[in-house]
Each structure stands twice: as C-alpha cells, then as structure tokens.
C-alpha cells in the first residue's frame, strides 16, 4: 500500500518523532510512504540514515495540484492538508482513505471517538470522508506504535556494551537515570531525591541541560549524584538509552511510549497545557497504568508523578513538595507487567493498515 503522511511541526520533536516512527514502521512492512513535513530538520539527528521506502517531501503549497494522492492519506494531529492536495483526493476515481491520526491520550473519550467518520460537506474535499483514528492503551483504540522486531532487538541488546560505546561509565552501584523533560520546577526535588543514592544522571540536550547545570556544583555533582550530558541520539539510540537505564524521565508522547516498551521505571512529564488539561491526561493514564498495582506502590508512583508535573497529588500534598521515589525493583516489576498488557494489544501500524484496506 502507498501512503501520504502529512506532518506539521508544532513545537518540540514529538510531531515529527511520531510521524517518522510511523512512516518507518509502515515502510518496514513493505508499504511505501511519502512523508510531507514543513520542517524536517530534526530528522538530521533523529534518523540521519532515513529508512527504505520512506521519501521525505517538503509540504506542498495550497495551490499545488500536481501531486497525485496515494491510496491512504494520514493527516497527523489535525495538521490540515493543503487545499490543492485535498482537491486531487476528491478528483480520484477511487477516493483515498483519509485518516486523521490524533494525539495519544488515555482518556475515556478516545474510545468513543476512535474510528468515527467525518463526512466532508464543503470545501475542496466535499464528498470525501475523513476518519478519526486514536492511538491508545485499550482494545477499543488504535493501540501504540510497536515495530515487529522490537522485542527481539530488546532481547539481543547489550546495555553495558552500548553504554561503554557511548562513553557512559557508571561507577559501581550507580543507578543510571535518563532525563528528557520540559523546563521543570520540580527538577531540584528530583535531583535531591536521586542524590540520596549513587546516581549517574544522563541528561539529553535541551533546556533541561541548562536547568540541571544550575543545580549542580562545578564538578556537576550534588550529593551522590553526578551528571553527564549526552548528544542528540538517533531514535534507535534513544531507545537504547531507555533500555540501559534504571529510571527514565520522559515527556510528551513518543518518548513516553518508548519508555513503556523499555519495561523500566519511568516518570512522564505531560506536555504542559493551559487550564490544567495535562492534569486530566496524567490522571487518565495513571488510572489505567496503576490499576492492579500494590496500593502503596501505586500511591508512591502517583505522588512522584504529581510532583514531577507540578500538580497536587492528594489533598495532603501540594505542588512543589519534595519528591519521594518508590523502590525501583517493585516499580520495575510493575512496568514489566504493564508492558505485558500493552504487548497483548494490536499495534497501531497493523491496525492502520487493516483499516485502510477495509475502508477503501
Ligand atoms: O519533543 P516532545 O515534547 O514532543 C511533543 C509531544 O509529542 C507532544 O505530544 C506534542 O503535543 C508536542 O510535541 C507538539 O516529546 P516526544 O513526543 O517524546 O518526542 C521526542 C522525540 O525525539 C521522540 O521521537 C524521541 C526523539 N529523541 C531522539 O530521537 N533522540 C534524542 O536524543 C531525544 C532526546 C529524543
């Protein structure tokens, strides 16, 4: 099958990160993908070698009617397709399947909205149907991107060899912790919690690196914690970082999913939004993720997540409280059990391919 996948980079790296991963996974299964993106610059470090079957194109102008649409068109995150392209979609004898791929959320409304049709009654796409397609964590959603060889690659992965190849040398007894976050007022609380035990904090590039630097001494240390600053890794390298650490601090959407596939303890900083929308996203995820966890562990993870997201966790605790981290071994066991639940779900790419074939 041939796909046109449209991506507009809003900010940060998740829009292009998710779209690239999806494009590469579709192509990895034998399809061809044209990835239309307005700013592909992040691909230079995220995926410098590209992927067979994926062609990256600059976003066509609204007036451009020279492109003949593929069998299936994905409009990622409601990015609004160029008018000329939509006009060409409507002109095709067999209309392409038009899928609006939404942002990931664990909220209940996702299951109600997943696979809903939206007939286009006006504009260049008049007569076409756009389908809403939601990733998610349950059978009644589109699931999560999971490459077919992911588990085999994880099993074959040698963390110690990878770390040493990256110049990452944890000393005896040091926990490795990866840090990928937005600007975060709870960073001092996190570092204080981590500094109680020997910790090597692996800091990814971005504003978080400056924030960490301001919190450490000249030797980039604080208590038993020391920091090492990483270069931007490829998406595959970033997976390897997550698989090599004892705790992963992730953010947004794609790294959040990849931390769940890593099966290691993680804390998620939700993409900050106004009026506390992110609080609802965190609560909805925790409700699913922590269901069935031993109560003290569930409370510990929820409290740490609340502090990390600057939210009041329970009436007793307010935002800005010190952070207490649950025991890593019990936390890790729960994350492995959660991953097993996710592995039982169909993956997003398989579902999209089946849907596109059915809906034609
Ligand atoms: O960069 P993000 O904050 O992206 C965000 C979210 O996607 C959010 O949902 C969206 O609304 C907003 O963008 C516009 O976090 P995310 O989603 O984890 O994307 C980061 C990508 O960068 C992910 O694909 C992993 C990749 N990455 C690397 O490949 N190498 C690296 O070294 C690092 C740090 C990240």
Coordinates of C-alpha atoms and ligand atoms in Angstrom, one line a residue:
X1 CA 0.0 0.0 0.0
X2 CA 1.1 3.6 -0.7
X3 CA 0.7 6.3 2.0
X4 CA 0.9 10.0 2.1
X5 CA 1.6 11.1 5.7
X6 CA 1.4 14.8 6.5
X7 CA 3.1 16.3 9.5
X8 CA 3.4 19.9 10.7
X9 CA 6.0 20.5 13.4
X10 CA 4.1 22.4 16.1
X11 CA 7.0 22.6 18.5
X12 CA 9.4 20.2 20.2
X13 CA 10.1 16.9 18.5
X14 CA 7.0 14.7 19.0
X15 CA 5.1 15.6 15.9
X16 CA 8.0 14.6 13.6
X17 CA 9.1 11.9 16.0
X18 CA 5.8 10.1 15.9
X19 CA 5.3 10.6 12.2
X20 CA 8.8 9.4 11.4
X21 CA 8.4 6.3 13.5
X22 CA 5.1 5.5 11.9
X23 CA 6.4 6.1 8.4
X24 CA 9.4 3.9 9.0
X25 CA 7.2 1.2 10.5
X26 CA 4.7 1.3 7.6
X27 CA 7.7 1.0 5.1
X28 CA 9.2 -1.7 7.2
X29 CA 6.2 -3.8 6.5
X30 CA 6.5 -3.4 2.7
X31 CA 4.4 -0.2 2.1
X32 CA 5.8 3.0 0.6
X33 CA 5.4 6.3 2.3
X34 CA 5.7 9.9 1.2
X35 CA 6.3 11.9 4.4
X36 CA 5.2 15.5 3.8
X37 CA 6.7 17.8 6.5
X38 CA 7.0 21.5 6.9
X39 CA 10.2 21.3 8.9
X40 CA 12.2 18.1 8.6
X41 CA 15.4 19.5 10.3
X42 CA 15.1 17.2 13.4
X43 CA 15.4 14.1 11.1
X44 CA 19.0 15.0 10.6
X45 CA 19.8 13.8 14.1
X46 CA 16.7 11.6 14.8
X47 CA 17.0 9.5 11.6
X48 CA 20.2 10.5 9.7
X49 CA 20.1 7.4 7.5
X50 CA 16.4 7.7 6.6
X51 CA 14.5 4.5 6.0
X52 CA 14.0 2.3 2.9
X53 CA 10.5 3.0 1.5
X54 CA 10.2 6.4 3.1
X55 CA 10.6 9.6 0.9
X56 CA 10.6 12.9 2.7
X57 CA 9.0 15.8 0.9
X58 CA 8.5 19.4 1.6
X59 CA 4.9 20.4 2.4
X60 CA 3.2 21.3 -0.9
X61 CA 1.6 24.7 -1.3
X62 CA -2.1 25.1 -1.2
X63 CA -2.2 25.9 -4.9
X64 CA -0.2 22.8 -5.9
X65 CA -2.4 20.3 -7.7
X66 CA 0.4 18.4 -9.3
X67 CA 0.7 15.7 -6.6
X68 CA -1.4 12.6 -7.2
X69 CA -2.6 11.3 -3.8
X70 CA -1.7 7.8 -2.6
X71 CA -4.2 5.1 -1.6
X72 CA -4.2 6.2 2.0
X73 CA -3.6 9.7 3.4
X74 CA -2.8 10.3 7.1
X75 CA -3.3 13.8 8.4
X76 CA -1.3 13.7 11.6
X77 CA -2.6 15.6 14.7
X78 CA -5.1 17.6 12.7
X79 CA -2.5 19.4 10.7
X80 CA -5.0 20.5 7.9
X81 CA -3.9 19.2 4.5
X82 CA -3.0 21.6 1.6
X83 CA -6.2 22.6 -0.3
X84 CA -4.8 21.6 -3.7
X85 CA -3.9 18.1 -2.5
X86 CA -7.4 17.6 -1.0
X87 CA -8.9 18.7 -4.3
X88 CA -6.8 16.0 -6.0
X89 CA -8.0 13.4 -3.4
X90 CA -11.7 14.3 -4.3
X91 CA -10.9 14.1 -8.0
X92 CA -9.6 10.5 -7.8
X93 CA -12.0 7.8 -9.1
X94 CA -11.3 5.8 -6.0
X95 CA -11.1 8.2 -3.1
X96 CA -8.1 7.6 -0.9
X97 CA -8.7 6.6 2.7
X98 CA -8.3 9.8 4.7
X99 CA -7.3 9.3 8.3
X100 CA -6.8 11.9 10.9
X101 CA -4.4 10.5 13.4
X102 CA -4.9 12.0 16.8
X103 CA -2.6 12.7 19.7
X104 CA -2.2 9.9 22.3
X105 CA -4.4 10.0 25.4
X106 CA -5.6 7.5 28.0
X107 CA -8.9 9.5 28.5
X108 CA -12.2 7.7 28.1
X109 CA -13.4 10.0 25.2
X110 CA -10.8 8.4 23.0
X111 CA -12.6 5.1 22.8
X112 CA -15.9 6.9 21.9
X113 CA -14.2 8.9 19.1
X114 CA -11.9 6.2 17.6
X115 CA -12.8 5.3 14.0
X116 CA -15.6 7.9 13.8
X117 CA -16.3 9.2 10.2
X118 CA -16.5 12.8 9.4
X119 CA -18.2 13.4 6.0
X120 CA -16.8 16.5 4.3
X121 CA -19.8 18.6 3.3
X122 CA -17.9 21.6 1.9
X123 CA -14.6 22.8 0.6
X124 CA -12.1 21.1 -1.7
X125 CA -12.7 17.7 0.0
X126 CA -16.5 17.8 -0.4
X127 CA -17.9 14.3 -0.7
X128 CA -14.9 12.7 1.0
X129 CA -15.0 11.1 4.4
X130 CA -12.3 11.8 7.0
X131 CA -11.9 9.1 9.6
X132 CA -10.7 9.9 13.2
X133 CA -8.2 7.4 14.4
X134 CA -6.9 7.5 18.0
X135 CA -3.9 5.7 19.4
X136 CA -4.4 4.4 22.9
X137 CA -4.0 1.8 25.6
X138 CA -7.0 -0.4 25.1
X139 CA -8.6 -2.8 22.6
X140 CA -11.1 -0.1 21.6
X141 CA -8.4 2.3 20.4
X142 CA -5.8 2.2 17.7
X143 CA -3.1 1.0 20.1
X144 CA 0.6 2.1 20.1
X145 CA 3.4 2.0 17.5
X146 CA 5.3 -1.2 18.1
X147 CA 7.7 -2.4 15.5
X148 CA 7.5 -6.2 14.8
X149 CA 11.2 -6.7 15.8
X150 CA 11.1 -4.6 18.9
X151 CA 11.2 -7.4 21.5
X152 CA 13.8 -9.3 19.5
X153 CA 16.0 -6.2 19.4
X154 CA 15.5 -5.7 23.2
X155 CA 16.4 -9.3 24.0
X156 CA 19.6 -9.0 21.8
X157 CA 20.6 -5.7 23.3
X158 CA 23.8 -5.4 25.4
X159 CA 23.3 -2.4 27.7
X160 CA 26.9 -2.4 29.1
X161 CA 28.4 -2.6 25.6
X162 CA 26.2 0.2 24.4
X163 CA 26.9 2.4 27.4
X164 CA 30.7 2.0 27.0
X165 CA 30.4 2.7 23.3
X166 CA 28.7 6.0 24.2
X167 CA 31.3 6.8 26.8
X168 CA 28.8 6.2 29.6
X169 CA 30.7 4.6 32.5
X170 CA 28.5 4.1 35.6
X171 CA 30.6 3.5 38.7
X172 CA 29.9 0.5 41.0
X173 CA 26.4 0.8 42.5
X174 CA 25.4 3.8 40.5
X175 CA 21.9 3.9 39.1
X176 CA 21.7 5.2 35.6
X177 CA 18.8 7.7 35.2
X178 CA 17.9 9.3 31.8
X179 CA 16.4 12.8 31.8
X180 CA 14.3 14.1 28.9
X181 CA 11.9 16.8 30.1
X182 CA 10.5 20.3 29.6
X183 CA 11.6 23.1 31.8
X184 CA 10.5 21.6 35.2
X185 CA 10.2 23.4 38.6
X186 CA 10.5 20.0 40.3
X187 CA 13.9 19.3 38.9
X188 CA 15.6 20.3 42.2
X189 CA 13.3 18.0 44.1
X190 CA 14.1 15.1 41.6
X191 CA 17.8 15.7 41.9
X192 CA 17.6 15.8 45.7
X193 CA 15.6 12.5 45.7
X194 CA 18.1 10.9 43.3
X195 CA 21.2 12.3 45.1
X196 CA 20.5 10.2 48.2
X197 CA 22.0 7.2 46.4
X198 CA 24.9 6.9 43.9
X199 CA 23.3 8.1 40.6
X200 CA 24.6 8.8 37.1
X201 CA 22.1 11.3 35.6
X202 CA 22.2 11.1 31.8
X203 CA 20.9 14.5 30.5
X204 CA 19.6 14.8 27.0
X205 CA 20.1 18.1 25.1
X206 CA 17.7 21.0 25.6
X207 CA 16.6 23.5 28.2
X208 CA 16.7 20.7 30.8
X209 CA 20.5 20.6 30.5
X210 CA 20.9 24.2 31.5
X211 CA 18.4 23.7 34.4
X212 CA 20.5 20.7 35.7
X213 CA 23.7 22.6 35.3
X214 CA 22.4 25.4 37.6
X215 CA 21.6 22.9 40.3
X216 CA 24.9 21.1 40.4
X217 CA 28.3 22.1 41.7
X218 CA 31.4 22.8 39.4
X219 CA 32.0 19.1 39.2
X220 CA 28.5 18.5 38.0
X221 CA 27.7 16.8 41.2
X222 CA 25.1 17.0 44.1
X223 CA 25.4 14.6 46.9
X224 CA 25.9 11.1 45.5
X225 CA 24.6 12.2 42.1
X226 CA 26.7 13.2 39.1
X227 CA 25.5 14.3 35.7
X228 CA 26.7 13.5 32.2
X229 CA 25.4 15.5 29.2
X230 CA 24.5 13.5 26.1
X231 CA 24.5 14.5 22.4
X232 CA 21.2 14.2 20.5
X233 CA 20.8 10.5 19.8
X234 CA 19.0 8.9 16.9
X235 CA 15.6 7.4 17.7
X236 CA 17.2 4.0 17.8
X237 CA 19.9 5.3 20.1
X238 CA 17.3 7.0 22.3
X239 CA 15.6 3.6 22.7
X240 CA 18.9 2.1 23.7
X241 CA 19.3 4.8 26.3
X242 CA 15.9 3.9 27.8
X243 CA 16.8 0.2 27.7
X244 CA 20.1 1.0 29.5
X245 CA 18.8 3.0 32.5
X246 CA 17.2 2.1 35.8
X247 CA 14.8 5.0 35.6
X248 CA 13.7 7.1 32.7
X249 CA 12.3 10.6 32.9
X250 CA 10.3 11.1 29.6
X251 CA 7.9 13.6 28.2
X252 CA 5.3 14.4 25.5
X253 CA 4.1 11.4 23.5
X254 CA 6.7 9.3 21.7
X255 CA 9.4 9.0 24.4
X256 CA 6.5 8.3 26.8
X257 CA 5.5 5.3 24.7
X258 CA 9.1 4.2 24.2
X259 CA 9.7 4.2 28.0
X260 CA 6.7 1.9 28.4
X261 CA 8.2 -0.5 25.8
X262 CA 11.5 -0.3 27.7
X263 CA 9.8 -2.0 30.7
X264 CA 11.8 0.1 33.1
X265 CA 10.5 2.6 35.8
X266 CA 9.6 5.9 34.2
X267 CA 8.1 9.3 35.1
X268 CA 6.2 11.2 32.4
X269 CA 6.1 14.9 32.2
X270 CA 3.0 15.7 30.3
X271 CA 3.2 18.3 27.5
X272 CA 2.3 21.4 29.6
X273 CA -1.0 22.9 28.6
X274 CA -3.1 25.8 29.9
X275 CA -6.0 25.3 32.3
X276 CA -4.6 22.0 33.6
X277 CA -5.6 19.9 30.6
X278 CA -2.4 18.0 31.2
X279 CA -3.6 17.1 34.8
X280 CA -6.5 15.2 33.2
X281 CA -4.2 13.4 30.8
X282 CA -1.9 12.3 33.6
X283 CA -4.8 11.2 35.8
X284 CA -6.4 9.2 33.0
X285 CA -3.1 7.4 32.3
X286 CA -2.4 6.7 35.9
X287 CA -5.9 5.2 36.3
X288 CA -5.1 2.6 33.7
X289 CA -1.4 2.2 34.5
X290 CA -1.8 1.8 38.2
X291 CA -4.9 -0.4 38.2
X292 CA -3.9 -3.6 39.9
X293 CA -0.7 -2.3 41.4
X294 CA 0.0 -2.8 45.1
X295 CA -1.6 0.2 46.8
X296 CA 1.5 1.6 48.4
X297 CA 3.4 1.4 45.2
X298 CA 0.5 2.9 43.2
X299 CA 0.3 5.8 45.7
X300 CA 4.1 6.3 45.5
X301 CA 4.2 6.4 41.7
X302 CA 1.2 8.7 41.5
X303 CA 2.7 11.1 44.1
X304 CA 6.0 11.2 42.3
X305 CA 4.3 11.8 39.0
X306 CA 2.2 14.6 40.6
X307 CA 5.2 16.4 41.9
X308 CA 7.1 15.9 38.6
X309 CA 4.1 17.6 36.8
X310 CA 3.7 20.3 39.4
X311 CA 0.3 19.0 40.5
X312 CA -1.2 18.5 43.9
X313 CA -1.2 14.7 44.2
X314 CA -3.5 14.3 47.1
X315 CA -5.1 17.0 49.4
X316 CA -2.3 16.4 51.9
X317 CA 0.4 17.0 49.4
X318 CA 0.7 20.2 47.4
X319 CA 2.7 21.1 44.3
X320 CA 6.4 21.8 44.9
X321 CA 6.6 19.1 47.7
X322 CA 9.8 17.2 48.0
X323 CA 9.8 14.1 45.8
X324 CA 9.9 10.6 47.2
X325 CA 10.7 7.8 44.6
X326 CA 9.2 4.4 45.0
X327 CA 11.5 1.4 45.3
X328 CA 12.9 0.8 41.8
X329 CA 12.6 -3.0 41.9
X330 CA 8.9 -3.1 42.7
X331 CA 8.4 -0.2 40.3
X332 CA 10.2 -2.0 37.6
X333 CA 8.2 -5.2 38.1
X334 CA 5.0 -3.2 37.7
X335 CA 6.3 -1.7 34.5
X336 CA 7.1 -5.1 33.1
X337 CA 3.6 -6.3 33.9
X338 CA 2.2 -3.1 32.3
X339 CA 4.3 -3.7 29.2
X340 CA 2.9 -7.3 29.0
X341 CA -0.6 -5.9 29.0
X342 CA 0.3 -3.5 26.1
X343 CA 2.0 -6.3 24.2
X344 CA -1.3 -8.1 24.1
X345 CA -2.9 -5.3 22.2
X346 CA -2.8 -5.0 18.4
X347 CA -0.1 -2.4 17.4
X348 CA -1.1 0.9 15.8
X349 CA 0.6 0.3 12.4
X350 CA -1.1 -3.1 11.9
X351 CA -4.5 -1.5 12.8
X352 CA -4.0 1.4 10.4
X353 CA -3.0 -0.9 7.5
X354 CA -6.0 -3.1 8.1
X355 CA -8.4 -0.1 8.5
X356 CA -7.1 1.5 5.3
X357 CA -7.7 -1.8 3.4
X358 CA -11.2 -2.2 4.8
X359 CA -12.3 1.4 4.4
X360 CA -11.3 1.7 0.7
Ligands
LIG1 O1 9.6 16.5 22.0 P1 8.3 16.2 22.6 O2 8.0 17.1 23.8 O3 7.1 16.3 21.6 C1 5.9 16.9 22.0 C2 4.9 15.8 22.2 O4 4.9 14.9 21.1 C3 3.5 16.3 22.4 O5 2.5 15.3 22.4 C4 3.2 17.3 21.2 O6 1.9 17.9 21.5 C5 4.2 18.3 21.1 O7 5.5 17.7 20.9 C6 3.9 19.3 20.0 O8 8.4 14.7 23.2 P2 8.2 13.4 22.4 O9 6.8 13.1 22.0 O10 8.8 12.3 23.3 O11 9.1 13.5 21.1 C7 10.5 13.5 21.2 C8 11.1 12.7 20.1 O12 12.5 12.9 20.0 C9 10.9 11.2 20.2 O13 10.6 10.7 18.9 C10 12.2 10.7 20.7 C11 13.2 11.6 20.0 N1 14.5 11.8 20.5 C12 15.6 11.3 19.8 O14 15.4 10.7 18.8 N2 16.8 11.4 20.3 C13 17.1 12.1 21.5 O15 18.3 12.3 21.9 C14 16.0 12.6 22.2 C15 16.2 13.4 23.5 C16 14.7 12.5 21.7

